[in-house]
Coordinates of C-alpha atoms and ligand atoms in Angstrom, one line a residue:
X1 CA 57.5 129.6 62.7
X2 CA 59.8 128.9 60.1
X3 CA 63.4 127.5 61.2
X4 CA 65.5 130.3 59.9
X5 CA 62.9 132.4 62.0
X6 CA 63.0 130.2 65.1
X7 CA 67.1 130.5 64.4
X8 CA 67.3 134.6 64.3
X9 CA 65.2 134.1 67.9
X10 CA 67.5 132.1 69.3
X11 CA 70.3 134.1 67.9
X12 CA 68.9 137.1 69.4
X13 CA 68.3 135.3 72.8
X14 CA 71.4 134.4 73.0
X15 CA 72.8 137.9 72.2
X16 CA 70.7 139.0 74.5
X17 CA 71.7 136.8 77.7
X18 CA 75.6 137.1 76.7
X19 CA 74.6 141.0 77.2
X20 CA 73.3 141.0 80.1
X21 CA 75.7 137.7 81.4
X22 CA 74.7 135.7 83.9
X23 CA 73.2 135.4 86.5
X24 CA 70.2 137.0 84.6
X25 CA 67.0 134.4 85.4
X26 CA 67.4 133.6 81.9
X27 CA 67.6 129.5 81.7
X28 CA 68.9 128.1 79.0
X29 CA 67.0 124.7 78.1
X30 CA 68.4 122.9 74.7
X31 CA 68.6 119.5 74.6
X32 CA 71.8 117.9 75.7
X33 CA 73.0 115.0 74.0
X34 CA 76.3 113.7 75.6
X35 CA 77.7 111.1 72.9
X36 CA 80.9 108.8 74.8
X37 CA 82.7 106.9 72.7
X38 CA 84.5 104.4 74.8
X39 CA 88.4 104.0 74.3
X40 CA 88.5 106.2 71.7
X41 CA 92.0 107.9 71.1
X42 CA 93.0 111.5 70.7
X43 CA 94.5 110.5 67.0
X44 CA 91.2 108.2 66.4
X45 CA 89.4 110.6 64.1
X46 CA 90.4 112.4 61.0
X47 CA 89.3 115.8 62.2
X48 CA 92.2 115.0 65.0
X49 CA 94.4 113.9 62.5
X50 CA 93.7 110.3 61.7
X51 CA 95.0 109.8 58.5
X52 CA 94.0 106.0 57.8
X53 CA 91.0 106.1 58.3
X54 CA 88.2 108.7 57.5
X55 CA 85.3 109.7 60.5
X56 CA 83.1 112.3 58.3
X57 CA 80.5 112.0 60.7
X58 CA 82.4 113.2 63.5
X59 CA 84.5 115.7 61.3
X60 CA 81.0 117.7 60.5
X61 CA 80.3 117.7 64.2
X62 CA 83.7 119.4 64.7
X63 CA 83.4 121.4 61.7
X64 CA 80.0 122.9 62.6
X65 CA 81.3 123.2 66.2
X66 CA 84.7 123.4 69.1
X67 CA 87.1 121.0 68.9
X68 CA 89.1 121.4 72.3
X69 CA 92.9 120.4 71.8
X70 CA 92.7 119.8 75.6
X71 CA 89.2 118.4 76.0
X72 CA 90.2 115.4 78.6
X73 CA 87.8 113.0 80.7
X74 CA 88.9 112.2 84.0
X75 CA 90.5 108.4 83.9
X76 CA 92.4 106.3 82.2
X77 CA 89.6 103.5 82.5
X78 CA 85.9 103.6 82.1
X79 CA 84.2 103.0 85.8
X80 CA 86.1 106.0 87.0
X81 CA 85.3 108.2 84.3
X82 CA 81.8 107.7 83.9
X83 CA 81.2 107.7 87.6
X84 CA 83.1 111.5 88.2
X85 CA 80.9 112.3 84.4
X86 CA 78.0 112.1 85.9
X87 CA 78.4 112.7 89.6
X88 CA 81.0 115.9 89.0
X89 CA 82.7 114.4 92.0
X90 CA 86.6 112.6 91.2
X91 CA 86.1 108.7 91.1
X92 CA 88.7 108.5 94.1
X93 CA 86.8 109.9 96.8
X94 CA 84.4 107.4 96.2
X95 CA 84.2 103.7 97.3
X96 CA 84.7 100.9 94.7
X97 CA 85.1 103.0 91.6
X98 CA 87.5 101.1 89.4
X99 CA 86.7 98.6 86.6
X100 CA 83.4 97.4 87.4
X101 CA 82.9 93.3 87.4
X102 CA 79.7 91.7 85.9
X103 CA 78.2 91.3 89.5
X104 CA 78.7 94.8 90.5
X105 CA 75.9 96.1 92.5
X106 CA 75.5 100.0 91.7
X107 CA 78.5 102.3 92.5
X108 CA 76.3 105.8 92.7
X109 CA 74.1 105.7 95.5
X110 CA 70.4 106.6 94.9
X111 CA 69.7 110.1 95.3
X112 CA 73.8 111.2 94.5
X113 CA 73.1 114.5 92.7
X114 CA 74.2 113.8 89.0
X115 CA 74.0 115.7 85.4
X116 CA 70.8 113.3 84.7
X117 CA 68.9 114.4 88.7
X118 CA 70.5 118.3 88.2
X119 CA 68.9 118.4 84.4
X120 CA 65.5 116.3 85.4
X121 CA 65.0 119.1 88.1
X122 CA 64.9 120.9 85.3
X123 CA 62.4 119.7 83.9
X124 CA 64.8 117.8 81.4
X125 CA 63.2 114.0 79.9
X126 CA 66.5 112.1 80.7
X127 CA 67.9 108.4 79.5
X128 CA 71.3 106.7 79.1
X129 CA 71.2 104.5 76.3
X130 CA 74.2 101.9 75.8
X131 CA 77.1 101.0 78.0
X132 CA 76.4 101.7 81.7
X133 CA 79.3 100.0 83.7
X134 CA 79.0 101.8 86.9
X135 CA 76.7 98.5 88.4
X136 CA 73.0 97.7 89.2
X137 CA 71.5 96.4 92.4
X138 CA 71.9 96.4 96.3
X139 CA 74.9 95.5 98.2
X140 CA 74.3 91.7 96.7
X141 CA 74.6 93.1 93.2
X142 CA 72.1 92.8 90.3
X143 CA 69.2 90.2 90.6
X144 CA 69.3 89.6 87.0
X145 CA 65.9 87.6 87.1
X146 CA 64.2 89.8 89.3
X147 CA 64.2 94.2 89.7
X148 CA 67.5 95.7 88.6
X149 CA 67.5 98.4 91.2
X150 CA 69.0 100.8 92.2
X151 CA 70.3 101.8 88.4
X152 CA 70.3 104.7 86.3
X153 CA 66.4 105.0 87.4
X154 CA 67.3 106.1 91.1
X155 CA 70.2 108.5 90.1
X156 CA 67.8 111.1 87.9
X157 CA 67.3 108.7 84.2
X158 CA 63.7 108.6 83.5
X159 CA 64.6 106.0 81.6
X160 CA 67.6 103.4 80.6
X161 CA 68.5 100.8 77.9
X162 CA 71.3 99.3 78.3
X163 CA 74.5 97.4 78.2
X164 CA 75.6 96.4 81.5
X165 CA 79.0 96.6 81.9
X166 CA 81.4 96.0 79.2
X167 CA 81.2 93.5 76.8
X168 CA 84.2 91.6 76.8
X169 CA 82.0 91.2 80.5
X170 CA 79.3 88.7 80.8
X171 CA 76.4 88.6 80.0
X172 CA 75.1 89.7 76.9
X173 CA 71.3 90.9 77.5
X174 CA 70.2 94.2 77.6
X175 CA 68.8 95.6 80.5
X176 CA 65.5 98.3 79.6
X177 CA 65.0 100.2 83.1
X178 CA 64.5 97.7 86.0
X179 CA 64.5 94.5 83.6
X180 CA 66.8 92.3 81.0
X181 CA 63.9 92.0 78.5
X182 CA 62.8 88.7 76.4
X183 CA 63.8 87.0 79.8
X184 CA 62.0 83.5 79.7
X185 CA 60.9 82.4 83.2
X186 CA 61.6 78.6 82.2
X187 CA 65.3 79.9 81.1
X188 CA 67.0 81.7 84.5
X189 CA 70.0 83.9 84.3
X190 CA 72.7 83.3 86.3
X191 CA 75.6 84.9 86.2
X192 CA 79.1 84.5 88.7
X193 CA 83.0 84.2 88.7
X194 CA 83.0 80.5 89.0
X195 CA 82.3 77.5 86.3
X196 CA 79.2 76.8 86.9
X197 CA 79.6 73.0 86.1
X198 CA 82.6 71.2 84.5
X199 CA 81.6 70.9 81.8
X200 CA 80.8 74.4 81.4
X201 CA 82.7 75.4 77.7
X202 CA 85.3 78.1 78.4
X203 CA 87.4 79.9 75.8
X204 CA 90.5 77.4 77.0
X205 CA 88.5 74.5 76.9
X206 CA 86.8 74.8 73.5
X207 CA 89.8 77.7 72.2
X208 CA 89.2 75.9 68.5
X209 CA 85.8 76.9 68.1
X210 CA 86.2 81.1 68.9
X211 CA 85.2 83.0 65.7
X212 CA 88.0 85.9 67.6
X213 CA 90.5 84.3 69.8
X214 CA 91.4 85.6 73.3
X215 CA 95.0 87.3 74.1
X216 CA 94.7 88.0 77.6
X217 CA 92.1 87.4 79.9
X218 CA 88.7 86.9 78.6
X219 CA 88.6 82.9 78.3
X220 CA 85.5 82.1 80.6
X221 CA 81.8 81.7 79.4
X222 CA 81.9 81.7 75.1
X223 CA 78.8 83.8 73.6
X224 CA 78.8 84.5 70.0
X225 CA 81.5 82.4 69.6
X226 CA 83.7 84.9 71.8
X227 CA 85.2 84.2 75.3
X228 CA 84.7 86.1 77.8
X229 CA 85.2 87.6 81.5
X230 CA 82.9 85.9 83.9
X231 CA 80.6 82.9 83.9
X232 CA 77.0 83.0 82.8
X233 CA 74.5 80.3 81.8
X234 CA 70.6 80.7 80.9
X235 CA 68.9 83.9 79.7
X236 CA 69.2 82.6 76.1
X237 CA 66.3 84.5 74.8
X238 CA 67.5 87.6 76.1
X239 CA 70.8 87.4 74.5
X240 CA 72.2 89.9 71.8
X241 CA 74.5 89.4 68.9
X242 CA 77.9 91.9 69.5
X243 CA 77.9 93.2 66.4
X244 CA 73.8 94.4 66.4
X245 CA 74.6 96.8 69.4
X246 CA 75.3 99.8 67.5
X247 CA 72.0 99.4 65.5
X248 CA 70.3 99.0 68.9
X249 CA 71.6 102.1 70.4
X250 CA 70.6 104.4 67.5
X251 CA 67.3 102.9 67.4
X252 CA 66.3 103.5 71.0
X253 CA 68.2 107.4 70.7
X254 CA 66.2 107.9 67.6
X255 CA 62.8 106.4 69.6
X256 CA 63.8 108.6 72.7
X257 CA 64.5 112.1 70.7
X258 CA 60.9 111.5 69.0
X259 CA 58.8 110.8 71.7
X260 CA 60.7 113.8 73.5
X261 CA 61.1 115.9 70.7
X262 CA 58.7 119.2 71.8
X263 CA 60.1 119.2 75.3
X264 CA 64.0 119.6 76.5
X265 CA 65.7 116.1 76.8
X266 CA 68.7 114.6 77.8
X267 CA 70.6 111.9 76.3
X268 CA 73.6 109.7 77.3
X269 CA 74.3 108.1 74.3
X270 CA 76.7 105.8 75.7
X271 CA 78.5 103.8 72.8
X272 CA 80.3 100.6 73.1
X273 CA 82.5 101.0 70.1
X274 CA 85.5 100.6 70.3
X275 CA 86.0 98.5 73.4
X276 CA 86.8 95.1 73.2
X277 CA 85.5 93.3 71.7
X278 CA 85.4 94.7 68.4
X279 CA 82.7 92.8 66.9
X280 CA 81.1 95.8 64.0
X281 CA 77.8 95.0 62.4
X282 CA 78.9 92.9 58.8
X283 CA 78.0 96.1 56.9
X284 CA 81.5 97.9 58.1
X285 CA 83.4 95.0 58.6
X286 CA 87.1 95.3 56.2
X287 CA 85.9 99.0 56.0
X288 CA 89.1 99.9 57.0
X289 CA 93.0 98.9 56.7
X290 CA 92.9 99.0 60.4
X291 CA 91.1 95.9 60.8
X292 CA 88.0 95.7 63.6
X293 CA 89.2 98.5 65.7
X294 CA 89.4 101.1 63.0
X295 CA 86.2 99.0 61.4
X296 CA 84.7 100.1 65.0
X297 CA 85.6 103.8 64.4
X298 CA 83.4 103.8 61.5
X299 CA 80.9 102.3 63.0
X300 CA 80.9 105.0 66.0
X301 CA 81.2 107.3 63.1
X302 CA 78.2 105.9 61.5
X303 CA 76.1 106.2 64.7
X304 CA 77.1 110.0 65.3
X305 CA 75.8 110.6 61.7
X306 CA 72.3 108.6 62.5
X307 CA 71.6 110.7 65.2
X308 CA 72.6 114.1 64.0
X309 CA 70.2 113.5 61.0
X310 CA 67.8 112.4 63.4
X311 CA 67.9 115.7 65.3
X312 CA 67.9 117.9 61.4
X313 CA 65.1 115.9 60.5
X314 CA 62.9 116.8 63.7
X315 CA 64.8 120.7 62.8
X316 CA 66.4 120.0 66.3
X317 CA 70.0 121.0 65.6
X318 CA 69.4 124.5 66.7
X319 CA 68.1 123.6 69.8
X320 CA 70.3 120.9 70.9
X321 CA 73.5 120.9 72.7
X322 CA 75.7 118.1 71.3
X323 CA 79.2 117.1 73.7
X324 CA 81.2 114.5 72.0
X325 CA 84.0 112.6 74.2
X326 CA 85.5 109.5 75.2
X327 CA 86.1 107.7 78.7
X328 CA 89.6 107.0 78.5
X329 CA 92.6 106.9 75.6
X330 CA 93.3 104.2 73.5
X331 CA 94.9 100.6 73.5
X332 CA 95.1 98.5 70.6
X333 CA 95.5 94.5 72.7
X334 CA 92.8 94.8 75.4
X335 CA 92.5 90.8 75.2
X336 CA 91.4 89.9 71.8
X337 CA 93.7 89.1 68.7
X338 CA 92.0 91.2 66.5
X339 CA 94.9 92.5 64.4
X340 CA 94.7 95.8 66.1
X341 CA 98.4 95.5 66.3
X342 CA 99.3 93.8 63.2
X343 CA 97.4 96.1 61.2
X344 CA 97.7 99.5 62.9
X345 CA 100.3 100.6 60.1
X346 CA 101.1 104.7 60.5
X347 CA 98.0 105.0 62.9
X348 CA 99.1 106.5 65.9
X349 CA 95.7 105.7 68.0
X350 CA 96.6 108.6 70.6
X351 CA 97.6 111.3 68.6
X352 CA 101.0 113.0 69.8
X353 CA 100.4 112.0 73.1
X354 CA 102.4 109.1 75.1
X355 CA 100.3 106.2 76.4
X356 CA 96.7 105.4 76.3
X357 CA 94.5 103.1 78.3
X358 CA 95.1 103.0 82.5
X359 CA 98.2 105.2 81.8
X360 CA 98.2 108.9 83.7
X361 CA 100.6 109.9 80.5
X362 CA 98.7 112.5 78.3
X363 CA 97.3 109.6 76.3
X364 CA 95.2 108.2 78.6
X365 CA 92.9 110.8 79.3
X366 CA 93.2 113.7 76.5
X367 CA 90.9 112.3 74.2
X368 CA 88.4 113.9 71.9
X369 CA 86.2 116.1 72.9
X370 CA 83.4 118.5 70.9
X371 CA 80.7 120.7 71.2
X372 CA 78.1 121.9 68.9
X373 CA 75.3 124.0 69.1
X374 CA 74.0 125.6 65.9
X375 CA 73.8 128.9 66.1
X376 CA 75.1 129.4 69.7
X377 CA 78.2 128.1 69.3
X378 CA 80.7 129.3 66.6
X379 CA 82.4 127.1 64.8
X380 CA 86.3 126.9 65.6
X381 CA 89.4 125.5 68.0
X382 CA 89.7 125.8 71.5
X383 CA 92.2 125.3 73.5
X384 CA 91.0 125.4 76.6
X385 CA 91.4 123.0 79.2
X386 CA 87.6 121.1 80.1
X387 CA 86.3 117.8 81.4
X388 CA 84.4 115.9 81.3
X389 CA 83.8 115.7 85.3
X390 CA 83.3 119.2 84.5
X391 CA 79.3 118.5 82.8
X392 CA 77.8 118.9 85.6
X393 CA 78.7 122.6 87.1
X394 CA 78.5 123.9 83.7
X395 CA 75.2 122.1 83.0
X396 CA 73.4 122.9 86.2
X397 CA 74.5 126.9 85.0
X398 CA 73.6 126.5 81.8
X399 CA 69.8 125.7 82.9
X400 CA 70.3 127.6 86.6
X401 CA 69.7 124.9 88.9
X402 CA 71.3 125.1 92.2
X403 CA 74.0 122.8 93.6
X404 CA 74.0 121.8 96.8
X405 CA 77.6 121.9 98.6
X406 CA 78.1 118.4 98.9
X407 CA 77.3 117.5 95.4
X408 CA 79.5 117.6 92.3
X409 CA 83.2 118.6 94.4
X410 CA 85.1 118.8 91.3
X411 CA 82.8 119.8 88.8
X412 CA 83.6 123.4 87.6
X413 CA 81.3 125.9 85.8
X414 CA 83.3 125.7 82.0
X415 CA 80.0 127.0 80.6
X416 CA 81.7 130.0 78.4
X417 CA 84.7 127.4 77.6
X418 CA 82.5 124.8 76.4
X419 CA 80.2 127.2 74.7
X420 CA 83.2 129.2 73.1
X421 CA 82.3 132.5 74.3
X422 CA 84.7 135.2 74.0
X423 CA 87.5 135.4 76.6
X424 CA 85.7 132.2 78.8
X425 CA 88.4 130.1 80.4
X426 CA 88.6 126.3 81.0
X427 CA 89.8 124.8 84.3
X428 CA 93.5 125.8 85.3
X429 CA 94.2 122.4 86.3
X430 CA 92.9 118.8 85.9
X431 CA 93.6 115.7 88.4
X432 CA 93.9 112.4 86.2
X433 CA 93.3 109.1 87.3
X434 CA 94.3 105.5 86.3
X435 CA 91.7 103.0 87.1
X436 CA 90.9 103.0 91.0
X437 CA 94.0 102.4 93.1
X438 CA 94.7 105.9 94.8
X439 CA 97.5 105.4 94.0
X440 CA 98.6 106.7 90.2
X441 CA 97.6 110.0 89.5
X442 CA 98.7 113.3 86.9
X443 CA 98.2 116.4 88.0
X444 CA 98.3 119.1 84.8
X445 CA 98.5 122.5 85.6
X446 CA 98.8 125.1 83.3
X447 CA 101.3 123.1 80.7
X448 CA 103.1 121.5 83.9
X449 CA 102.6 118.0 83.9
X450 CA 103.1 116.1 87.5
X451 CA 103.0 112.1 87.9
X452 CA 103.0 110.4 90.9
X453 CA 103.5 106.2 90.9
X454 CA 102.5 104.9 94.6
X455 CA 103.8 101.6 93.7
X456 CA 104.7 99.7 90.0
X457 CA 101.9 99.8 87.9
X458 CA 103.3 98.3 85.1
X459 CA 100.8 96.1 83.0
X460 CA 101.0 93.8 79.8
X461 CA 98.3 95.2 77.5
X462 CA 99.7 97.0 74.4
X463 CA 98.4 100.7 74.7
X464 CA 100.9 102.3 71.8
X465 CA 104.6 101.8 71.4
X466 CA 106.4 102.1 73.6
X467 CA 104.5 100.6 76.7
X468 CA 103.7 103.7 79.3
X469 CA 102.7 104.0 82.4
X470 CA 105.8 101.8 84.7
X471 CA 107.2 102.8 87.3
X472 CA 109.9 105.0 86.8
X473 CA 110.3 107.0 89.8
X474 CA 107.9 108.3 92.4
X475 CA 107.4 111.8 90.7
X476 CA 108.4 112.9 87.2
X477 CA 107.4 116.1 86.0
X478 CA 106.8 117.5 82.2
X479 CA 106.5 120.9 80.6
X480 CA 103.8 120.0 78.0
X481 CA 104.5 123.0 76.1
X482 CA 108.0 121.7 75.1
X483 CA 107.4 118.3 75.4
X484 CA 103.9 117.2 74.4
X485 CA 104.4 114.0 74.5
X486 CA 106.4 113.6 78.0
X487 CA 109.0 112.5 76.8
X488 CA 111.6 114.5 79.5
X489 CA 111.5 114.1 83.1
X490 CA 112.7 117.7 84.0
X491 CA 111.8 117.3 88.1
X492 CA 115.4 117.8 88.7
X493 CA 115.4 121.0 86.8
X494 CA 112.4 122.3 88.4
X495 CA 112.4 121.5 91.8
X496 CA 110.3 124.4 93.2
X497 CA 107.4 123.8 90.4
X498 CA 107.5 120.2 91.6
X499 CA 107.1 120.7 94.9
X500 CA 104.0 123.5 94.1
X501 CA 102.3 120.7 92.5
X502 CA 103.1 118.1 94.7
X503 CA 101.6 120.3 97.6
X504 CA 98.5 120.9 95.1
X505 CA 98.1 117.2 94.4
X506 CA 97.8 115.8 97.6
X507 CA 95.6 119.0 98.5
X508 CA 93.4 117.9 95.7
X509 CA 93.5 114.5 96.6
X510 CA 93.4 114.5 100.6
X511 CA 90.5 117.1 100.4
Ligands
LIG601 C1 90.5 95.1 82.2 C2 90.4 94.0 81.1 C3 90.2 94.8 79.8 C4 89.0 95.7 79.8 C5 89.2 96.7 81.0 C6 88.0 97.5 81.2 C7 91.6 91.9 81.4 C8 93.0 91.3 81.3 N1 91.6 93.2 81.0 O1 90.6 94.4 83.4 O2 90.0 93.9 78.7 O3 87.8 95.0 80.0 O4 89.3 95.9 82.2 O5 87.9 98.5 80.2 O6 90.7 91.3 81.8 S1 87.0 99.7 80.4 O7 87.2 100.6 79.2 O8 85.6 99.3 80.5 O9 87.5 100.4 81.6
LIG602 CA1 86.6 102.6 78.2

């Protein structure tokens, strides 16, 4: 069958299933490709307005698809978000869900329902490839010479190649399903929170002979002449350069899509760009006036672009669900003087939005957010509100697989929303997190924006000028229609509306 034939099917299938609407027996089963940048801002990429820097890449994805003004993912920080992405459940009702440390043992327990388990059941190949940070092992945490289980393997991924936390994070080895590979016997791995010996070089004791110097944080074990958080010795074979990750990722997406091209697949392409540190690949380094973290951009931009030609090439595009996001807003200092500051210029990293990074403010979680579908979904703006905790429900309708009630709690069904059908609404209100201290939350309903401070949460990382996210007051409340970028407490003005969302928030959060 030709491909303009195979289209006018598809076309007409889908016709034919908005006709009848759901639920008709009719499962849908296109590839899904879930593409996370991580710390990527709302105002990172041109088609959100960047003007600084250009992200074609990511511009055709929008141009050829939705481009939600209120696409958001669910925290501030990474654990959190990528734990209630793929579980549909918020991070907070779970146990240890903030920022994972290198000798996290895994936070979703084997056999949690998640988008990889709901789309293997049907029928789906499934892998994450790049940053996991939501831990590996047993209560002890990761034996990183022996099995790395539980992982992704136990929680519905056929497969995994990863990173395994963050990289400002030691170590630096991947980890390819229950193993770091290359490991030599005759070299352990050990990895802890202490100096191993003292004369163990740390980014403070050998500070002169960093290739990026350290801001905050980040001055234990040095790797690639870069200092980071945590301690780690042996493993030397297994150990990757920063800036070949990106290369890596796309070459195990591309090897995955292949092998899995004639069947329905899911991928978690789970990039590392633009976290700290931002270490791109020579070939786009001084791409940009923005220094490393805009050079990062292009580098995420770069990878987008490698695997969207991989899936025209296999004449996949039609068949293939594409959601692009991020796991939390942006900060320019996260511990590395890498000019992100000095050289930012007219950038503004989070768009119009106030704060970034661990901040409940608009900025830290209203982020990018795209879906694409040739010839299902038309081309155009949305702005409907979805999430990214929101996968899950609309996934498991999308290919008709039951949920049980004690899976995915906050997951909704945003299938029409994310596919742009006519008149399909996104969620009517969204519950935003910090990093894991129950205590910090946003609650946006409609455009009413609620924020609740449990105690200061203040921090000294540079997310965008000026600093969000201190304590102010207990409550503050914001009409995002009239003031996008919270600027205006109103709480005095609208006492009744605050004390509806008050009530709704700890209903939500006490559930
Ligand atoms: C913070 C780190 C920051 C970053 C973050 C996790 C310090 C001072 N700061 O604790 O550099 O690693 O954790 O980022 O260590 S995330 O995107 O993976 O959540
Ligand atoms: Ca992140």
């Amino acid at each position: 069958m030709t491909t303009s034939a195979r289209h006018s099917l598809r076309v007409f299938a889908a016709t034919l299933a908005l006709l009848c609407l759901a639920p008709t027996g009719y499962a849908e089963t296109p590839n899904v490709i879930v593409i996370m940048a991580d710390d990527l801002g709302y105002g990172d990429v041109s088609c959100y307005g960047a003007t600084e820097l250009s992200t074609p890449n990511i511009d055709q994805l929008a141009a050829e698809g939705l481009r939600f003004t209120s696409g958001y993912c669910s925290a501030s920080t990474c654990t959190p978000t990528r734990y209630s992405m793929l579980t549909g459940t918020y991070a907070f009702r779970g146990q240890r869900t903030g920022i994972a440390p290198p000798n996290a043992p895994a936070i979703i327990q084997p056999g949690t329902e998640t988008v990889a388990s709901i789309l293997q059941g049907a029928g789906y190949a499934t892998a994450v490839i790049g940053k996991w940070h939501l831990g590996l092992g047993g209560p002890s945490g990761p034996d990183w010479n022996g099995e790395l289980k539980p992982g992704p393997l136990e929680i519905g991924f056929d497969t995994c190649f990863l990173l395994p936390t963050t990289n400002d994070r030691v170590p630096q080895v991947y980890v390819h399903d229950h193993h770091v590979p290359n490991l030599d016997p005759a070299d352990p791995l050990w990895v802890g929170n202490k100096k191993p010996s003292p004369d163990h070089p740390t980014g403070i004791t050998h500070r002169d002979t960093l290739k990026m110097d350290w801001s905050h944080g980040h001055n234990s074990t040095i790797h690639n002449g870069i200092s980071r958080i945590g301690f780690y010795t042996g493993g030397h074979a297994a150990r990757f350069r920063d800036e070949d990750l990106a290369d890596k990722w796309v070459e195990k997406s591309t090897e995955f899509i292949e092998q899995h091209q004639d069947e329905p697949f899911f991928l978690f392409f789970s990039s590392h760009d633009i976290h700290v540190p931002r270490i791109p690949h020579e070939r786009f380094q001084g791409k940009t006036s923005l220094g490393f973290r805009g050079d990062a951009i292009v580098e995420l931009d770069w990878c987008v672009g490698e695997l969207m030609n991989t899936l025209d090439r296999l004449k996949l595009a039609e068949n293939t669900l594409v959601v692009f996001c991020s796991d939390n807003g942006p900060v320019l200092d996260d511990g590395y003087k890498d000019g992100a500051i000095e050289k930012n210029g007219q950038h503004r990293a989070a768009g119009p939005y106030s704060g970034g990074k661990y901040s409940v403010y608009e900025g830290g979680t209203r982020t990018p957010f795209i879906t694409r579908w040739k010839g299902r979904i038309a081309p155009g703006i949305s702005d409907e509100m979805v999430c990214t905790i929101d996968l899950a429900a609309s996934l498991a309708a999308l290919t008709e697989q039951p949920l049980p009630d004690d899976a995915c709690l906050d997951s909704f069904n945003v299938l029409g929303a994310l596919l742009g059908e006519p008149d399909a609404e996104g969620r009517d209100h969204l519950v935003q997190q910090d990093n894991g201290s129950r205590g910090t939350f946003g609650l946006r309903s409609g455009s009413w924006k609620l924020h609740h401070y449990k105690r200061k949460s203040a921090r000294n990382v540079v997310v965008e000028q000026p600093l969000a996210n201190s304590k102010v007051s207990e409550y503050l409340l914001f009409d995002l229609e009239k003031d996008p970028a919270e600027k205006n407490n109103v709480i005095k003005q609208h006492p009744q509306i605050a004390a509806s969302l008050k009530q709704q928030l700890s209903k939500i959060i006490d559930d």
